[in-house]
Amino acid sequence: MAAPSFALTKIQAPRPRASLVARELLEQRMADAAMAKRLVLLAAPAGFGKTAALTRLISRLGSGAAVAWVAVDSDDDPLGLLACLCAALEPFDPPWRTDPEALVAMAGGSRGDRHAVISELLNTLAACEVERGLIVVDDAHRIRDPAVFEFLDHLLERLPPQWGVVLSTRTEPPLALARLRAHDELAEFRERDLRFGLAEVRALLPELPAHVDPASTSRRLLERTQGWAVGLRLAVNSLAASPAEAGVDRRQAGVADSSADRHVFDYLLAEVLGAMPPDLRAFLLRCSVLSELSSARCAAVSADARAAHWLDEVERRGLFVSVLEGPEPTLRLHDLFRDFLQDRLRREMPDELPALYRRAAAGEPDMLRRTGFLIRSGDWTEAEAELAEAGGRIVTTVGPAPVLRLLEQFPPPLHERSGRLAHIRCLCAWARWDWPAMREAAERARRAYESAGDRLGAWRSGLYAAISSASFGFNEEARQRVEQPPPEPLGVDDRAFLAMTRTYATFDSGRLDILGQRYGEVLDALESSANIPLWYHCVPRSMQCGLPGMNPPLARFANGALRVLPDMPSPLRALALSLRAWGELSAGDIGAATATAQLAESDARWLGPPPNVRVFVYALLSILHAMHGRPVEARQALEELMKTFDDPDVGYRPGSFVHIYYCLHRVRIADLLGDVEAARGFFAAVPADPRPLNETMRRVLATHRMACAGRLAAHEGRTEAAIAAFGSALADDDAFSVYGQSVEVRLRLALALLDLGRIAEAAAAVEQALAATARQGEPGGALMLGATRLLALADRDWQGRLAVGAAATLRAWAALLPQGAPATARPAGTAGYGSAAPVAAAAAALSPRELEVLRHIAAGDSNKLIARAFDLSPHTVKRHVANILDKLMLQSRGQAAAWYRQHGVA
């Protein structure tokens, strides 16, 4: 995973402190429960030692359990907590099949997306090779969003048997506890279980003066505190100074009532801060803005060079902190103590708060966390600048979810007047194809920029608003925006984006014959830019593949995008690989196209995938699988493609232009496979044209409907009807060229004409197809006819009507097609895990690097060791592991190791 946008201390279990007293009976009960129950619940008010009990539990279990620790903070949201959980699982080398970052982004989508995330997480947990795994959630009372508990409920309901959840909270969690109790899958440790007993209180006592009776002191402390851990800690700390007066009365402290924290705060103020040196007190208050305390961060935030000394003093005094392992000694404040310190900070030093948060931001390397500190400081201008600087890149590479979380923290009045915030929201909406939200945000940005006198910003926002109209067809207002002269000379990036907007306008105006030229103008500017978000925004529509003159600029785009991108999966890389594969298919190189498309699919699976990636990858794969004669894989690709339109949050909904087009695409694929019944069913399910519909969209859908009608008529022996339908579709050749269809259907028309003995017309159709492929140098559309039909055309008696050499060309094309070649990678959704792929095919599918990684897996090496051996990032190793498991059709690293040892692949 990339550098996480949370403090790493959130996923590090605190180190057991020597001062913690052993509680043998409690710890044994908890250990037994943790090894057997689905859920272990620690529920008690503040200060009852829940975190300390968890720390002792983990220490007691030792290597007998794999523990993924997640500490909840008050500002955590569901996606942030999921990111913490994914990161906490990493030490156990979970065999992720989807990028954990993509899972986090998906969890911010629709309800269906969230269920898919839970399924993926459960599958990964089931495949983890641990005898017993525990997901520990500390301070769950801080969870504010009910969706988190809904997520936990679903997780608990289907948790693999070797995993359990341990949850600590001050309040009753809204989980299905009754169901777990009924099935004896819940162990509960409440206030009565966590109270200290007399023997445990005695063990806490320091060495007492000779005249002080330990037994009576212990009884008095127990009576006054009722076994309350915080009260006992305060009392024991004060015993040496005043043994006769020590003890904090828990009943007086009020921990059982609703104002518990306030009463505890009063005691902490009197007993802890009151006894501190003023400099230490000021240091702790100032540093409480941090999630974790290291000497360097604390020195920068507090402006106190004695930070290391004060942190040693905090630990020496036995204050409420956890010690965390790491390259630098780090303390994490107990949440109760941190709440108290922050409360005192707001009361005693309110004027310093903005400066403290700004200093915390200055030392924070992660942009998302840095922006969060700036938001807390009230420095909206700087926070807005940070988000504007990096927001587009994060939306492009990670997804919109973390950016949207930050946007929600800005005050509503700022949203109304900030063009930059509205622009970032516009980009988030575009990433989800949420066209109405994109348009609204772009218009708000335009108005805000105009009010601020930023004419260039307003002009840019007008272009984004125009693009948001493209899904429904450019209207007159959108066209005017595109033609409006810019207010000043443009840089390279603005020129590229303006050119891209003009391609949308060109498509919708019906000038498909010059679309390739227009997109070439995009590349003329874009190729000199390394701006990755700009490349992402200049991705062409999927339906531009195959249109006149489009393939050369599409190849330029693919090459340029892959040149500026890092070598790791991203939505842009999957799209660029898909475009490269389309170019290879168009050129007739089916083997190269298949290999490149499988790389794109591998990225798509790892990414989730986002809706635009899903459409590009699986539309292309459905064609390639059909050309290979793989009906199962082709249908699975179609199913993946059509999932795009099941998501209510995606702008292209059922009945939209894009949805109808791909419904017609399904008919074509079924026809290429010879599955007449499927083609007939798909065609019957195609919705009527939506309203409004611009002229270009009407032409595209009309030609493709006619072609589908012709395909069915040809299968049903209605040859005259097929000829009429094919001819009607081909009358608008430009609109019919998407995905190479016009050349293929022209050859289908020739076959139908031959069936009626109309040889001269058939020869003319073949020669027109040959001329089109010769003109473009792209036989891919002809290859989609399939080898059998190509040879049938070549072998007919043309009675001298067909041009010399035409039959030889048809045979040469048939020879380019694969002869039932097996798939070399498992398409998404294929047969379940655990069944081994044929050895020879599987070994051939693995790249040399994947074979090397597999050898290290078989040797028992962890992802970290493999990364070190090959000088790779852990993220890259995870990708290799996912590819290995996919290609071998296995579920876990252990199965992969056994496969390697059994077959001895060298």
PDB file of C-alpha atoms in Angstrom, residues 383-507:
ATOM      1  CA  ALA A 383      -5.900  23.962   3.716  1.00  0.00           C
ATOM      2  CA  GLU A 384      -7.723  24.854   0.519  1.00  0.00           C
ATOM      3  CA  ALA A 385      -4.410  25.401  -1.271  1.00  0.00           C
ATOM      4  CA  GLU A 386      -3.091  22.008  -0.105  1.00  0.00           C
ATOM      5  CA  LEU A 387      -6.197  20.220  -1.317  1.00  0.00           C
ATOM      6  CA  ALA A 388      -6.250  22.109  -4.609  1.00  0.00           C
ATOM      7  CA  GLU A 389      -2.592  21.247  -5.205  1.00  0.00           C
ATOM      8  CA  ALA A 390      -2.876  17.490  -4.718  1.00  0.00           C
ATOM      9  CA  GLY A 391      -6.599  16.715  -4.890  1.00  0.00           C
ATOM     10  CA  GLY A 392      -6.668  16.026  -8.622  1.00  0.00           C
ATOM     11  CA  ARG A 393      -3.715  13.653  -8.373  1.00  0.00           C
ATOM     12  CA  ILE A 394      -5.319  11.741  -5.478  1.00  0.00           C
ATOM     13  CA  VAL A 395      -8.643  11.425  -7.324  1.00  0.00           C
ATOM     14  CA  THR A 396      -6.750  10.069 -10.339  1.00  0.00           C
ATOM     15  CA  THR A 397      -4.507   7.581  -8.547  1.00  0.00           C
ATOM     16  CA  VAL A 398      -6.420   6.601  -5.373  1.00  0.00           C
ATOM     17  CA  GLY A 399      -9.996   7.649  -5.980  1.00  0.00           C
ATOM     18  CA  PRO A 400     -12.334  10.393  -4.811  1.00  0.00           C
ATOM     19  CA  ALA A 401     -13.227   8.997  -1.373  1.00  0.00           C
ATOM     20  CA  PRO A 402     -10.402  10.508   0.766  1.00  0.00           C
ATOM     21  CA  VAL A 403     -10.747  13.857  -0.994  1.00  0.00           C
ATOM     22  CA  LEU A 404     -14.495  13.943  -0.387  1.00  0.00           C
ATOM     23  CA  ARG A 405     -13.875  13.249   3.319  1.00  0.00           C
ATOM     24  CA  LEU A 406     -11.690  16.342   3.568  1.00  0.00           C
ATOM     25  CA  LEU A 407     -14.097  18.471   1.545  1.00  0.00           C
ATOM     26  CA  GLU A 408     -16.845  17.760   4.064  1.00  0.00           C
ATOM     27  CA  GLN A 409     -14.771  19.369   6.811  1.00  0.00           C
ATOM     28  CA  PHE A 410     -14.711  22.814   5.191  1.00  0.00           C
ATOM     29  CA  PRO A 411     -17.456  25.201   6.368  1.00  0.00           C
ATOM     30  CA  PRO A 412     -20.469  25.640   4.032  1.00  0.00           C
ATOM     31  CA  PRO A 413     -19.876  29.374   3.427  1.00  0.00           C
ATOM     32  CA  LEU A 414     -16.404  28.588   2.086  1.00  0.00           C
ATOM     33  CA  HIS A 415     -17.837  25.978  -0.266  1.00  0.00           C
ATOM     34  CA  GLU A 416     -20.110  28.651  -1.693  1.00  0.00           C
ATOM     35  CA  ARG A 417     -17.339  31.136  -2.439  1.00  0.00           C
ATOM     36  CA  SER A 418     -14.357  28.873  -3.198  1.00  0.00           C
ATOM     37  CA  GLY A 419     -13.778  28.042  -6.841  1.00  0.00           C
ATOM     38  CA  ARG A 420     -10.970  25.638  -5.950  1.00  0.00           C
ATOM     39  CA  LEU A 421     -13.109  23.528  -3.602  1.00  0.00           C
ATOM     40  CA  ALA A 422     -15.928  23.396  -6.148  1.00  0.00           C
ATOM     41  CA  HIS A 423     -13.437  22.367  -8.837  1.00  0.00           C
ATOM     42  CA  ILE A 424     -12.113  19.489  -6.687  1.00  0.00           C
ATOM     43  CA  ARG A 425     -15.693  18.339  -6.096  1.00  0.00           C
ATOM     44  CA  CYS A 426     -16.236  18.501  -9.862  1.00  0.00           C
ATOM     45  CA  LEU A 427     -13.273  16.145 -10.395  1.00  0.00           C
ATOM     46  CA  CYS A 428     -14.631  13.744  -7.762  1.00  0.00           C
ATOM     47  CA  ALA A 429     -17.987  13.641  -9.544  1.00  0.00           C
ATOM     48  CA  TRP A 430     -16.312  13.061 -12.921  1.00  0.00           C
ATOM     49  CA  ALA A 431     -14.429  10.083 -11.492  1.00  0.00           C
ATOM     50  CA  ARG A 432     -17.805   8.505 -10.662  1.00  0.00           C
ATOM     51  CA  TRP A 433     -19.466   9.572 -13.934  1.00  0.00           C
ATOM     52  CA  ASP A 434     -21.957  11.512 -11.794  1.00  0.00           C
ATOM     53  CA  TRP A 435     -22.775  14.035 -14.521  1.00  0.00           C
ATOM     54  CA  PRO A 436     -25.418  16.138 -12.703  1.00  0.00           C
ATOM     55  CA  ALA A 437     -23.136  16.562  -9.672  1.00  0.00           C
ATOM     56  CA  MET A 438     -20.202  17.345 -11.975  1.00  0.00           C
ATOM     57  CA  ARG A 439     -22.181  20.012 -13.781  1.00  0.00           C
ATOM     58  CA  GLU A 440     -23.440  21.589 -10.551  1.00  0.00           C
ATOM     59  CA  ALA A 441     -19.928  21.718  -9.077  1.00  0.00           C
ATOM     60  CA  ALA A 442     -18.408  23.082 -12.303  1.00  0.00           C
ATOM     61  CA  GLU A 443     -21.014  25.851 -12.494  1.00  0.00           C
ATOM     62  CA  ARG A 444     -20.444  26.735  -8.847  1.00  0.00           C
ATOM     63  CA  ALA A 445     -16.697  26.886  -9.494  1.00  0.00           C
ATOM     64  CA  ARG A 446     -17.260  29.122 -12.531  1.00  0.00           C
ATOM     65  CA  ARG A 447     -19.396  31.567 -10.548  1.00  0.00           C
ATOM     66  CA  ALA A 448     -16.897  31.618  -7.677  1.00  0.00           C
ATOM     67  CA  TYR A 449     -13.957  32.279  -9.991  1.00  0.00           C
ATOM     68  CA  GLU A 450     -15.862  35.053 -11.733  1.00  0.00           C
ATOM     69  CA  SER A 451     -16.672  36.689  -8.401  1.00  0.00           C
ATOM     70  CA  ALA A 452     -12.995  36.513  -7.447  1.00  0.00           C
ATOM     71  CA  GLY A 453     -11.930  38.072 -10.750  1.00  0.00           C
ATOM     72  CA  ASP A 454     -10.199  34.864 -11.902  1.00  0.00           C
ATOM     73  CA  ARG A 455     -11.244  34.877 -15.566  1.00  0.00           C
ATOM     74  CA  LEU A 456      -9.029  31.951 -16.567  1.00  0.00           C
ATOM     75  CA  GLY A 457     -10.387  29.789 -13.721  1.00  0.00           C
ATOM     76  CA  ALA A 458     -13.957  30.659 -14.734  1.00  0.00           C
ATOM     77  CA  TRP A 459     -13.195  29.810 -18.365  1.00  0.00           C
ATOM     78  CA  ARG A 460     -11.727  26.419 -17.377  1.00  0.00           C
ATOM     79  CA  SER A 461     -14.747  25.629 -15.219  1.00  0.00           C
ATOM     80  CA  GLY A 462     -16.960  26.372 -18.200  1.00  0.00           C
ATOM     81  CA  LEU A 463     -15.144  23.627 -20.103  1.00  0.00           C
ATOM     82  CA  TYR A 464     -15.769  21.133 -17.288  1.00  0.00           C
ATOM     83  CA  ALA A 465     -19.437  22.090 -17.284  1.00  0.00           C
ATOM     84  CA  ALA A 466     -19.518  21.489 -21.051  1.00  0.00           C
ATOM     85  CA  ILE A 467     -17.977  18.021 -20.638  1.00  0.00           C
ATOM     86  CA  SER A 468     -20.590  17.138 -18.027  1.00  0.00           C
ATOM     87  CA  SER A 469     -23.197  17.684 -20.767  1.00  0.00           C
ATOM     88  CA  ALA A 470     -21.496  15.210 -23.089  1.00  0.00           C
ATOM     89  CA  SER A 471     -23.208  12.183 -21.569  1.00  0.00           C
ATOM     90  CA  PHE A 472     -26.545  13.590 -22.751  1.00  0.00           C
ATOM     91  CA  GLY A 473     -25.264  15.373 -25.860  1.00  0.00           C
ATOM     92  CA  PHE A 474     -23.802  18.851 -26.119  1.00  0.00           C
ATOM     93  CA  ASN A 475     -26.417  21.571 -25.889  1.00  0.00           C
ATOM     94  CA  GLU A 476     -26.051  25.049 -27.328  1.00  0.00           C
ATOM     95  CA  GLU A 477     -24.733  26.461 -24.053  1.00  0.00           C
ATOM     96  CA  ALA A 478     -22.019  23.783 -23.911  1.00  0.00           C
ATOM     97  CA  ARG A 479     -21.006  24.498 -27.509  1.00  0.00           C
ATOM     98  CA  GLN A 480     -20.704  28.191 -26.744  1.00  0.00           C
ATOM     99  CA  ARG A 481     -18.460  27.419 -23.775  1.00  0.00           C
ATOM    100  CA  VAL A 482     -16.105  25.420 -25.985  1.00  0.00           C
ATOM    101  CA  GLU A 483     -15.947  28.125 -28.648  1.00  0.00           C
ATOM    102  CA  GLN A 484     -15.536  30.978 -26.152  1.00  0.00           C
ATOM    103  CA  PRO A 485     -12.040  32.473 -26.588  1.00  0.00           C
ATOM    104  CA  PRO A 486      -9.804  32.042 -23.530  1.00  0.00           C
ATOM    105  CA  PRO A 487      -9.158  35.243 -21.561  1.00  0.00           C
ATOM    106  CA  GLU A 488      -5.379  34.966 -21.942  1.00  0.00           C
ATOM    107  CA  PRO A 489      -2.765  32.943 -23.828  1.00  0.00           C
ATOM    108  CA  LEU A 490      -2.891  29.298 -22.768  1.00  0.00           C
ATOM    109  CA  GLY A 491      -0.160  27.013 -21.478  1.00  0.00           C
ATOM    110  CA  VAL A 492       0.336  23.483 -22.731  1.00  0.00           C
ATOM    111  CA  ASP A 493      -2.007  21.862 -20.208  1.00  0.00           C
ATOM    112  CA  ASP A 494      -4.863  24.257 -20.927  1.00  0.00           C
ATOM    113  CA  ARG A 495      -4.383  23.843 -24.680  1.00  0.00           C
ATOM    114  CA  ALA A 496      -4.580  20.052 -24.314  1.00  0.00           C
ATOM    115  CA  PHE A 497      -7.724  20.219 -22.207  1.00  0.00           C
ATOM    116  CA  LEU A 498      -9.409  22.680 -24.572  1.00  0.00           C
ATOM    117  CA  ALA A 499      -8.598  20.371 -27.480  1.00  0.00           C
ATOM    118  CA  MET A 500     -10.059  17.437 -25.536  1.00  0.00           C
ATOM    119  CA  THR A 501     -13.268  19.344 -24.870  1.00  0.00           C
ATOM    120  CA  ARG A 502     -13.508  20.055 -28.595  1.00  0.00           C
ATOM    121  CA  THR A 503     -13.371  16.307 -29.335  1.00  0.00           C
ATOM    122  CA  TYR A 504     -16.499  15.913 -27.203  1.00  0.00           C
ATOM    123  CA  ALA A 505     -18.158  18.683 -29.199  1.00  0.00           C
ATOM    124  CA  THR A 506     -16.973  17.152 -32.489  1.00  0.00           C
ATOM    125  CA  PHE A 507     -18.448  13.758 -31.570  1.00  0.00           C
TER     126      PHE A 507
END
